[in-house]
Amino acid sequence: MAHALYTQLDGKRILVAGAGVTGAACARALAKRGSVVTIVDEKVTELDDFTIITPERVKFSNFDLLLVSPGWREDHPVVVAARAARIALINEVDLAWSLKAPGQKWLALTGTNGKTTTVELAAAMLRSGGLTAIACGNVGTTVIEVIESAEEYDYLVLELSSFQLHWLEDAEFVSSAVLNIAQDHLDWHGSFDAYAKAKLSILDKSATAILNSDDGEIVLRTTHWQGRKVFFSLDTPSPGEMGVVEELLVDRAFVADPQEAAMICELTEVTPTVPHNVSNALAAAGLARTVGVSHEDIRIAITEFAPGRHRIETVLERDGITWINDSKATNPHAASAAIMSALSVIWIAGGLAKGAEMGELVERIKTRVRVAILIGEDRELIAKELTEHAPQIEIIRVDAPAAYSKGGESNALMESVIRTAHEHAKSGDTVLLAPACASMDQFISYGDRGDRFKSAVEKVVRDGK
């Protein structure tokens, strides 16, 4: 364990890899504790009063530790050079773990899709049960920012990416949940097996695991894990599990008699009532039950909870056509879940595929999609699979107009997409932005992409401009 690396920070010469949100927060926390901090970044040149250098200027004879931001890969020249120089590596989550209040406990969650919604719902359940809790990590507020804030929390509910889990060593969790494992970030990890192993390494830090038994990869890869396993599914649960019986979400795991079932909530109280969202609610309830939150308080949280923006977000309903922003569907698995929630879809997709394959996605959704509107750098990966496996689906490619630039004021690209969709949509259709790809080729972020979708729908469809 690397805990000793975090105990004597005063005077330590620490190089922080990355001047983004995580790196900046860590740099401030370290400087506050007397560390001599330098930041290495390829693009950012100024941040507070910190010295920032480019990778080629790094000399590890000048440093004691390297703090690695989550997105930095093992094969990055700075990381390779640090290992060659026998410089110890530390990371943000373990730094936060070393600085947290002694009585504070952590819950954690990972998965390819649904993480943000589920950690936010789990934190809401804990608060409903009278505990002070916050969702943090990959959800938006970093763990170190929460630890450094003036607020005191009984529990942190951490959303952890595969990148964060790759670097993690010390942090421990009362319980953790794994929602699903599907192809994503293969360009970073190198293979699906390496990605899956990073995801499931969360179990090595957990006493109890809340696991999706509807996901074959999770079931197969957790067979030999020796901790307490609580499976959840959309089917009738066996004793010791959580699941769905008729119109109810039920718990047979955290009850006095596993031959009996306790009601969590009614199916229709989960909003939106779509399969993957119900699955997420079960996972969140499992986490909440591990720290003693009652079924009644869990139900209250579910009934009051609304998913965040860019996740199956209904933007407009007009003339029998529903316009939905699911910009956060940045991989095939997430896009599939969104598409399968509708019956007749005009699908807006494309962007950066991150090494993912699209064949399985197209096979699954080919009976639901009527028209595919494709944008972005890797759109031909989707077009190829559609042509081969679903030739009945009309493919329309929309190029970025000359007036459009990434991050600029013009929304000409998305307005062109929405006009095309509007021309082809008819009553009963769902026009769905579920790109199955990352956004950074044409947009600043998935949030920027979703905001531009919403703005274009309001201008073109609602206001008729």
PDB file of C-alpha atoms in Angstrom, residues 226-360:
ATOM      1  CA  GLN A 226     -14.684 -13.732  -2.042  1.00  0.00           C
ATOM      2  CA  GLY A 227     -16.543 -10.746  -0.600  1.00  0.00           C
ATOM      3  CA  ARG A 228     -20.288 -10.439  -0.067  1.00  0.00           C
ATOM      4  CA  LYS A 229     -22.043 -10.300  -3.426  1.00  0.00           C
ATOM      5  CA  VAL A 230     -25.544  -8.861  -3.728  1.00  0.00           C
ATOM      6  CA  PHE A 231     -26.945  -9.267  -7.217  1.00  0.00           C
ATOM      7  CA  PHE A 232     -29.679  -7.092  -8.684  1.00  0.00           C
ATOM      8  CA  SER A 233     -31.655  -7.626 -11.885  1.00  0.00           C
ATOM      9  CA  LEU A 234     -34.867  -6.770 -13.693  1.00  0.00           C
ATOM     10  CA  ASP A 235     -36.156 -10.291 -12.965  1.00  0.00           C
ATOM     11  CA  THR A 236     -37.679 -11.859  -9.850  1.00  0.00           C
ATOM     12  CA  PRO A 237     -34.909 -11.943  -7.232  1.00  0.00           C
ATOM     13  CA  SER A 238     -33.770 -15.073  -5.432  1.00  0.00           C
ATOM     14  CA  PRO A 239     -33.068 -14.946  -1.688  1.00  0.00           C
ATOM     15  CA  GLY A 240     -30.155 -12.582  -1.100  1.00  0.00           C
ATOM     16  CA  GLU A 241     -30.866 -10.544  -4.246  1.00  0.00           C
ATOM     17  CA  MET A 242     -32.746  -7.434  -5.353  1.00  0.00           C
ATOM     18  CA  GLY A 243     -35.041  -7.246  -8.352  1.00  0.00           C
ATOM     19  CA  VAL A 244     -38.484  -6.645  -9.825  1.00  0.00           C
ATOM     20  CA  VAL A 245     -41.700  -8.507  -9.006  1.00  0.00           C
ATOM     21  CA  GLU A 246     -44.631  -7.495 -11.181  1.00  0.00           C
ATOM     22  CA  GLU A 247     -44.867  -3.711 -10.662  1.00  0.00           C
ATOM     23  CA  LEU A 248     -42.562  -3.451  -7.650  1.00  0.00           C
ATOM     24  CA  LEU A 249     -38.834  -3.086  -6.962  1.00  0.00           C
ATOM     25  CA  VAL A 250     -38.092  -5.452  -4.079  1.00  0.00           C
ATOM     26  CA  ASP A 251     -35.257  -6.297  -1.702  1.00  0.00           C
ATOM     27  CA  ARG A 252     -34.498  -9.870  -0.601  1.00  0.00           C
ATOM     28  CA  ALA A 253     -30.891  -9.124   0.376  1.00  0.00           C
ATOM     29  CA  PHE A 254     -31.043  -6.588   3.196  1.00  0.00           C
ATOM     30  CA  VAL A 255     -33.989  -8.063   5.084  1.00  0.00           C
ATOM     31  CA  ALA A 256     -34.284 -10.080   8.279  1.00  0.00           C
ATOM     32  CA  ASP A 257     -35.658 -13.109   6.423  1.00  0.00           C
ATOM     33  CA  PRO A 258     -34.413 -13.550   2.825  1.00  0.00           C
ATOM     34  CA  GLN A 259     -37.406 -15.784   2.166  1.00  0.00           C
ATOM     35  CA  GLU A 260     -39.468 -12.608   2.426  1.00  0.00           C
ATOM     36  CA  ALA A 261     -39.272  -9.476   0.272  1.00  0.00           C
ATOM     37  CA  ALA A 262     -39.398  -5.819   1.264  1.00  0.00           C
ATOM     38  CA  MET A 263     -40.812  -3.294  -1.173  1.00  0.00           C
ATOM     39  CA  ILE A 264     -38.441  -0.573  -2.306  1.00  0.00           C
ATOM     40  CA  CYS A 265     -40.866   1.331  -4.509  1.00  0.00           C
ATOM     41  CA  GLU A 266     -43.372   0.976  -7.309  1.00  0.00           C
ATOM     42  CA  LEU A 267     -41.969   0.584 -10.803  1.00  0.00           C
ATOM     43  CA  THR A 268     -43.707   3.724 -12.066  1.00  0.00           C
ATOM     44  CA  GLU A 269     -42.054   5.799  -9.320  1.00  0.00           C
ATOM     45  CA  VAL A 270     -38.709   5.447 -11.115  1.00  0.00           C
ATOM     46  CA  THR A 271     -38.451   8.331 -13.606  1.00  0.00           C
ATOM     47  CA  PRO A 272     -38.049   7.804 -16.486  1.00  0.00           C
ATOM     48  CA  THR A 273     -39.412   4.261 -16.230  1.00  0.00           C
ATOM     49  CA  VAL A 274     -37.031   2.649 -18.708  1.00  0.00           C
ATOM     50  CA  PRO A 275     -35.133  -0.609 -18.078  1.00  0.00           C
ATOM     51  CA  HIS A 276     -31.640   0.722 -17.485  1.00  0.00           C
ATOM     52  CA  ASN A 277     -32.957   3.440 -15.173  1.00  0.00           C
ATOM     53  CA  VAL A 278     -34.805   0.845 -13.079  1.00  0.00           C
ATOM     54  CA  SER A 279     -31.576  -1.154 -12.915  1.00  0.00           C
ATOM     55  CA  ASN A 280     -29.721   1.945 -11.729  1.00  0.00           C
ATOM     56  CA  ALA A 281     -32.318   2.537  -9.009  1.00  0.00           C
ATOM     57  CA  LEU A 282     -31.792  -1.002  -7.705  1.00  0.00           C
ATOM     58  CA  ALA A 283     -28.013  -0.470  -7.607  1.00  0.00           C
ATOM     59  CA  ALA A 284     -28.382   2.806  -5.720  1.00  0.00           C
ATOM     60  CA  ALA A 285     -30.809   1.181  -3.275  1.00  0.00           C
ATOM     61  CA  GLY A 286     -28.301  -1.611  -2.680  1.00  0.00           C
ATOM     62  CA  LEU A 287     -25.590   0.895  -1.766  1.00  0.00           C
ATOM     63  CA  ALA A 288     -27.967   2.779   0.517  1.00  0.00           C
ATOM     64  CA  ARG A 289     -29.054  -0.412   2.289  1.00  0.00           C
ATOM     65  CA  THR A 290     -25.425  -1.290   3.109  1.00  0.00           C
ATOM     66  CA  VAL A 291     -25.314   1.734   5.404  1.00  0.00           C
ATOM     67  CA  GLY A 292     -28.731   1.146   6.924  1.00  0.00           C
ATOM     68  CA  VAL A 293     -30.993   3.546   5.011  1.00  0.00           C
ATOM     69  CA  SER A 294     -34.589   2.315   5.353  1.00  0.00           C
ATOM     70  CA  HIS A 295     -36.727   1.178   2.443  1.00  0.00           C
ATOM     71  CA  GLU A 296     -39.131   4.019   3.199  1.00  0.00           C
ATOM     72  CA  ASP A 297     -36.404   6.669   2.947  1.00  0.00           C
ATOM     73  CA  ILE A 298     -35.082   5.073  -0.238  1.00  0.00           C
ATOM     74  CA  ARG A 299     -38.554   5.244  -1.757  1.00  0.00           C
ATOM     75  CA  ILE A 300     -38.881   8.924  -0.867  1.00  0.00           C
ATOM     76  CA  ALA A 301     -35.572   9.662  -2.615  1.00  0.00           C
ATOM     77  CA  ILE A 302     -36.608   7.741  -5.735  1.00  0.00           C
ATOM     78  CA  THR A 303     -39.941   9.543  -6.041  1.00  0.00           C
ATOM     79  CA  GLU A 304     -38.283  12.956  -5.676  1.00  0.00           C
ATOM     80  CA  PHE A 305     -35.268  12.301  -7.892  1.00  0.00           C
ATOM     81  CA  ALA A 306     -34.865  13.576 -11.466  1.00  0.00           C
ATOM     82  CA  PRO A 307     -31.879  12.503 -13.609  1.00  0.00           C
ATOM     83  CA  GLY A 308     -29.330  15.130 -14.563  1.00  0.00           C
ATOM     84  CA  ARG A 309     -29.237  16.940 -17.868  1.00  0.00           C
ATOM     85  CA  HIS A 310     -28.046  15.235 -21.058  1.00  0.00           C
ATOM     86  CA  ARG A 311     -29.303  11.832 -19.861  1.00  0.00           C
ATOM     87  CA  ILE A 312     -32.565  10.853 -21.589  1.00  0.00           C
ATOM     88  CA  GLU A 313     -33.653  14.468 -21.217  1.00  0.00           C
ATOM     89  CA  THR A 314     -36.915  15.287 -22.988  1.00  0.00           C
ATOM     90  CA  VAL A 315     -36.402  18.638 -24.695  1.00  0.00           C
ATOM     91  CA  LEU A 316     -39.685  18.997 -26.586  1.00  0.00           C
ATOM     92  CA  GLU A 317     -42.860  17.094 -27.469  1.00  0.00           C
ATOM     93  CA  ARG A 318     -44.756  18.454 -30.454  1.00  0.00           C
ATOM     94  CA  ASP A 319     -46.940  16.984 -33.217  1.00  0.00           C
ATOM     95  CA  GLY A 320     -46.515  13.500 -31.784  1.00  0.00           C
ATOM     96  CA  ILE A 321     -42.712  13.743 -32.042  1.00  0.00           C
ATOM     97  CA  THR A 322     -40.470  13.554 -28.969  1.00  0.00           C
ATOM     98  CA  TRP A 323     -37.056  15.206 -29.020  1.00  0.00           C
ATOM     99  CA  ILE A 324     -34.617  13.660 -26.525  1.00  0.00           C
ATOM    100  CA  ASN A 325     -31.122  14.738 -25.519  1.00  0.00           C
ATOM    101  CA  ASP A 326     -28.971  11.789 -24.436  1.00  0.00           C
ATOM    102  CA  SER A 327     -25.647  13.406 -25.274  1.00  0.00           C
ATOM    103  CA  LYS A 328     -24.061  11.565 -22.356  1.00  0.00           C
ATOM    104  CA  ALA A 329     -24.474   8.311 -24.314  1.00  0.00           C
ATOM    105  CA  THR A 330     -20.822   8.431 -25.368  1.00  0.00           C
ATOM    106  CA  ASN A 331     -20.395   4.716 -26.146  1.00  0.00           C
ATOM    107  CA  PRO A 332     -22.383   1.996 -27.951  1.00  0.00           C
ATOM    108  CA  HIS A 333     -23.754   0.426 -24.764  1.00  0.00           C
ATOM    109  CA  ALA A 334     -25.287   3.698 -23.571  1.00  0.00           C
ATOM    110  CA  ALA A 335     -26.704   4.490 -27.011  1.00  0.00           C
ATOM    111  CA  SER A 336     -28.281   1.051 -27.211  1.00  0.00           C
ATOM    112  CA  ALA A 337     -30.074   1.514 -23.884  1.00  0.00           C
ATOM    113  CA  ALA A 338     -31.498   4.850 -25.011  1.00  0.00           C
ATOM    114  CA  ILE A 339     -32.619   3.620 -28.428  1.00  0.00           C
ATOM    115  CA  MET A 340     -34.280   0.512 -27.008  1.00  0.00           C
ATOM    116  CA  SER A 341     -36.400   2.773 -24.791  1.00  0.00           C
ATOM    117  CA  ALA A 342     -38.282   4.003 -27.896  1.00  0.00           C
ATOM    118  CA  LEU A 343     -40.097   2.255 -30.748  1.00  0.00           C
ATOM    119  CA  SER A 344     -39.417   4.433 -33.804  1.00  0.00           C
ATOM    120  CA  VAL A 345     -36.205   6.433 -33.700  1.00  0.00           C
ATOM    121  CA  ILE A 346     -34.504   9.065 -35.791  1.00  0.00           C
ATOM    122  CA  TRP A 347     -31.021   8.534 -34.434  1.00  0.00           C
ATOM    123  CA  ILE A 348     -28.394  11.291 -34.288  1.00  0.00           C
ATOM    124  CA  ALA A 349     -24.990   9.674 -33.804  1.00  0.00           C
ATOM    125  CA  GLY A 350     -21.269  10.001 -34.393  1.00  0.00           C
ATOM    126  CA  GLY A 351     -18.141  11.616 -32.990  1.00  0.00           C
ATOM    127  CA  LEU A 352     -15.018   9.932 -31.586  1.00  0.00           C
ATOM    128  CA  ALA A 353     -15.497   6.173 -31.160  1.00  0.00           C
ATOM    129  CA  LYS A 354     -12.561   5.720 -28.721  1.00  0.00           C
ATOM    130  CA  GLY A 355     -11.735   2.346 -30.250  1.00  0.00           C
ATOM    131  CA  ALA A 356     -15.237   0.905 -29.778  1.00  0.00           C
ATOM    132  CA  GLU A 357     -16.863  -1.323 -32.380  1.00  0.00           C
ATOM    133  CA  MET A 358     -20.389  -0.571 -33.603  1.00  0.00           C
ATOM    134  CA  GLY A 359     -21.548  -3.911 -35.026  1.00  0.00           C
ATOM    135  CA  GLU A 360     -23.193  -5.276 -31.880  1.00  0.00           C
TER     136      GLU A 360
END
